[in-house]
CSV table of C-alpha atoms in Angstrom, one decimal:
chain,number,residue,atom,x,y,z
A,1,MET,CA,71.5,120.2,29.3
A,2,LEU,CA,75.2,119.9,28.3
A,3,GLY,CA,76.0,119.6,24.6
A,4,ASP,CA,79.2,119.3,22.6
A,5,ARG,CA,80.7,122.4,20.6
A,6,LYS,CA,83.6,122.6,18.5
A,7,ASN,CA,85.6,125.5,18.5
A,8,SER,CA,87.6,126.8,15.2
A,9,ASP,CA,90.3,124.7,16.2
A,10,GLY,CA,88.3,121.6,16.4
A,11,ASP,CA,88.6,121.1,20.0
A,12,VAL,CA,85.0,120.0,21.6
A,13,LYS,CA,83.8,122.2,24.4
A,14,LYS,CA,80.9,121.3,26.5
A,15,THR,CA,78.4,123.9,26.5
A,16,LYS,CA,75.0,124.3,28.4
A,17,GLY,CA,71.5,124.6,26.5
A,18,THR,CA,71.2,126.3,23.2
A,19,MET,CA,71.2,129.7,21.9
A,20,SER,CA,68.1,131.4,20.0
A,21,ARG,CA,68.7,132.5,16.5
A,22,LYS,CA,68.5,136.3,17.5
A,23,GLY,CA,71.0,135.1,20.1
A,24,ILE,CA,73.6,133.5,17.6
A,25,ILE,CA,73.4,136.2,15.2
A,26,SER,CA,74.0,138.8,18.2
A,27,LYS,CA,77.1,136.7,19.1
A,28,LEU,CA,78.5,136.4,15.8
A,29,ARG,CA,78.2,140.0,15.1
A,30,SER,CA,79.5,141.0,18.2
A,31,LYS,CA,82.2,138.6,19.0
A,32,SER,CA,83.3,137.7,15.5
A,33,SER,CA,82.6,140.8,13.5
A,34,ILE,CA,80.8,139.3,10.5
A,35,SER,CA,80.1,142.1,8.1
A,36,ARG,CA,77.1,141.9,5.8
A,37,ASP,CA,79.7,141.9,2.9
A,38,GLN,CA,81.3,138.9,4.3
A,39,ALA,CA,78.4,137.1,4.9
A,40,ALA,CA,77.0,138.2,1.5
A,41,LYS,CA,80.2,136.5,-0.1
A,42,TRP,CA,79.0,132.9,1.3
A,43,GLU,CA,76.1,133.2,-0.7
A,44,ASN,CA,77.7,132.6,-4.2
A,45,ASN,CA,80.5,130.5,-2.6
A,46,PHE,CA,79.8,127.3,-0.7
A,47,ASP,CA,83.8,126.8,0.0
A,48,ALA,CA,84.3,130.3,1.3
A,49,LEU,CA,81.6,129.8,3.9
A,50,ILE,CA,82.9,126.2,5.1
A,51,ASN,CA,86.4,127.5,5.1
A,52,ASP,CA,85.6,130.4,7.5
A,53,ALA,CA,85.7,129.8,10.9
A,54,ARG,CA,82.8,132.3,11.5
A,55,GLY,CA,80.7,130.7,8.6
A,56,VAL,CA,81.2,127.2,10.0
A,57,ILE,CA,79.8,128.1,13.2
A,58,LEU,CA,76.9,129.6,11.6
A,59,PHE,CA,76.3,126.8,9.3
A,60,THR,CA,76.8,124.4,11.8
A,61,GLU,CA,74.1,125.9,14.2
A,62,PHE,CA,71.6,125.7,11.3
A,63,ALA,CA,72.4,122.1,10.6
A,64,ARG,CA,72.1,121.2,13.9
A,65,LYS,CA,68.7,122.8,13.9
A,66,ASN,CA,68.0,120.9,10.8
A,67,HIS,CA,69.3,117.5,12.3
A,68,ALA,CA,72.1,117.4,9.8
A,69,ALA,CA,75.0,118.7,11.8
A,70,GLU,CA,76.8,115.4,11.5
A,71,ASN,CA,77.5,116.1,7.9
A,72,ILE,CA,79.7,119.2,8.6
A,73,GLU,CA,81.1,118.0,11.8
A,74,PHE,CA,82.3,114.7,9.8
A,75,TRP,CA,83.6,116.8,7.0
A,76,LEU,CA,85.6,119.0,9.3
A,77,ALA,CA,86.9,115.9,11.2
A,78,VAL,CA,88.4,114.5,8.0
A,79,LYS,CA,89.7,118.0,7.1
A,80,GLU,CA,91.5,117.9,10.4
A,81,PHE,CA,92.6,114.1,10.0
A,82,ARG,CA,94.2,115.0,6.5
A,83,LYS,CA,96.0,118.1,7.9
A,84,LYS,CA,97.6,116.0,10.8
A,85,GLN,CA,99.3,113.8,8.1
A,86,LEU,CA,99.3,110.8,10.6
A,87,SER,CA,101.3,107.5,10.3
A,88,GLY,CA,101.4,104.2,12.4
A,89,GLU,CA,99.3,104.0,15.6
A,90,LYS,CA,98.3,107.3,15.5
A,91,LEU,CA,96.8,107.3,12.3
A,92,ASN,CA,95.0,104.1,13.1
A,93,GLU,CA,93.5,105.9,16.3
A,94,ALA,CA,92.4,108.9,14.3
A,95,ALA,CA,90.9,106.9,11.4
A,96,ARG,CA,89.1,104.7,14.1
A,97,LEU,CA,87.5,107.7,16.0
A,98,ILE,CA,85.9,108.9,12.8
A,99,TYR,CA,84.8,105.5,12.1
A,100,ARG,CA,83.1,105.1,15.4
A,101,THR,CA,81.6,108.6,15.4
A,102,PHE,CA,80.3,108.8,11.7
A,103,ILE,CA,80.5,105.5,10.1
A,104,SER,CA,79.8,103.0,12.3
A,105,ASN,CA,76.0,101.5,12.0
A,106,GLN,CA,76.1,102.0,16.1
A,107,SER,CA,77.1,105.6,15.7
A,108,GLU,CA,74.7,108.4,16.9
A,109,LYS,CA,75.9,110.7,14.4
A,110,GLN,CA,76.1,108.2,11.5
A,111,ILE,CA,76.4,110.1,8.2
A,112,ASN,CA,74.4,109.2,5.0
A,113,ILE,CA,76.8,107.7,2.6
A,114,ASN,CA,76.0,105.1,0.1
A,115,ASP,CA,76.4,101.4,1.0
A,116,VAL,CA,79.5,101.0,-1.5
A,117,ILE,CA,81.6,103.6,0.1
A,118,ARG,CA,80.6,102.5,3.7
A,119,LYS,CA,81.6,98.9,2.9
A,120,ASP,CA,84.9,100.0,1.5
A,121,ILE,CA,85.8,102.0,4.7
A,122,GLN,CA,84.6,98.9,7.0
A,123,LYS,CA,86.9,97.0,5.1
A,124,ASN,CA,89.7,99.3,5.0
A,125,ILE,CA,89.6,100.4,8.6
A,126,VAL,CA,91.5,97.3,9.7
A,127,ALA,CA,94.7,99.1,8.1
A,128,PRO,CA,93.7,102.8,7.2
A,129,THR,CA,95.4,105.1,5.3
A,130,MET,CA,95.3,108.9,4.7
A,131,ALA,CA,93.0,108.5,1.9
A,132,ILE,CA,90.6,106.1,3.7
A,133,TYR,CA,87.6,109.1,3.8
A,134,ASN,CA,88.3,110.6,0.5
A,135,GLU,CA,85.3,109.5,-1.1
A,136,SER,CA,82.9,109.8,1.9
A,137,GLN,CA,84.3,113.3,2.4
A,138,GLU,CA,83.4,114.3,-1.3
A,139,GLN,CA,79.7,112.4,-1.2
A,140,ILE,CA,79.1,114.7,2.2
A,141,TYR,CA,80.7,117.7,0.5
A,142,ILE,CA,77.9,117.3,-2.5
A,143,LEU,CA,75.3,116.5,0.0
A,144,MET,CA,76.0,119.8,2.1
A,145,LYS,CA,76.4,122.0,-1.1
A,146,THR,CA,73.2,120.9,-3.1
A,147,ASP,CA,70.9,120.2,0.1
A,148,ILE,CA,71.8,122.1,3.3
A,149,TYR,CA,73.4,125.0,1.9
A,150,PRO,CA,70.5,126.1,-0.2
A,151,ARG,CA,68.3,125.8,2.7
A,152,PHE,CA,70.9,127.5,4.9
A,153,LEU,CA,70.7,130.4,2.7
A,154,ARG,CA,67.0,130.7,2.7
A,155,ASP,CA,67.0,130.7,6.7
A,156,GLU,CA,66.0,133.7,8.6
A,157,SER,CA,69.4,133.8,10.4
A,158,TYR,CA,71.4,133.9,7.2
A,159,VAL,CA,69.1,136.3,5.6
A,160,ASN,CA,69.1,138.6,8.6
A,161,LEU,CA,72.9,138.6,8.6
A,162,ALA,CA,73.7,139.1,4.8
A,163,ARG,CA,71.1,141.5,3.7
A,164,PRO,CA,70.0,144.6,5.1
A,165,SER,CA,67.1,145.2,7.0
A,166,GLU,CA,64.1,147.0,5.9
A,167,ASN,CA,64.6,149.5,8.8
A,168,SER,CA,68.5,149.9,8.1
A,169,THR,CA,69.5,153.5,6.4
């Protein structure tokens, strides 16, 4: 089964299947060299987690397993959208891609934002500005920080990465 994965640059890459939690931890430790100290810093700082490429990978995997990956994917897409400082037709195209992917009622990755914000975006997508997703990104940030992040911190994959095992010396 093929799936989409974003690398740290936001590029989508086709991947086969899924990896077990142990496999993810092993891959992160070996290829990305996440130290226990680095992972432990994420425990008290959500911003540090979502602004660290390796933290984003681990958090996204957790969110995917908990049917909430659309939230971090949306947050990252808007972050990248803002970074580009687009104008004209390129701004329209990028804003509409985010809309189709995460906001539209037909989207398979529709995010859970309130109706007022969704209707405001629907109205403004006709002539989008760089600020079109500010409120929705903030709402998703709060959702991740207050709901998904606390569950992530209790998850076995994070706990095993951040805290020494009982067998360690």
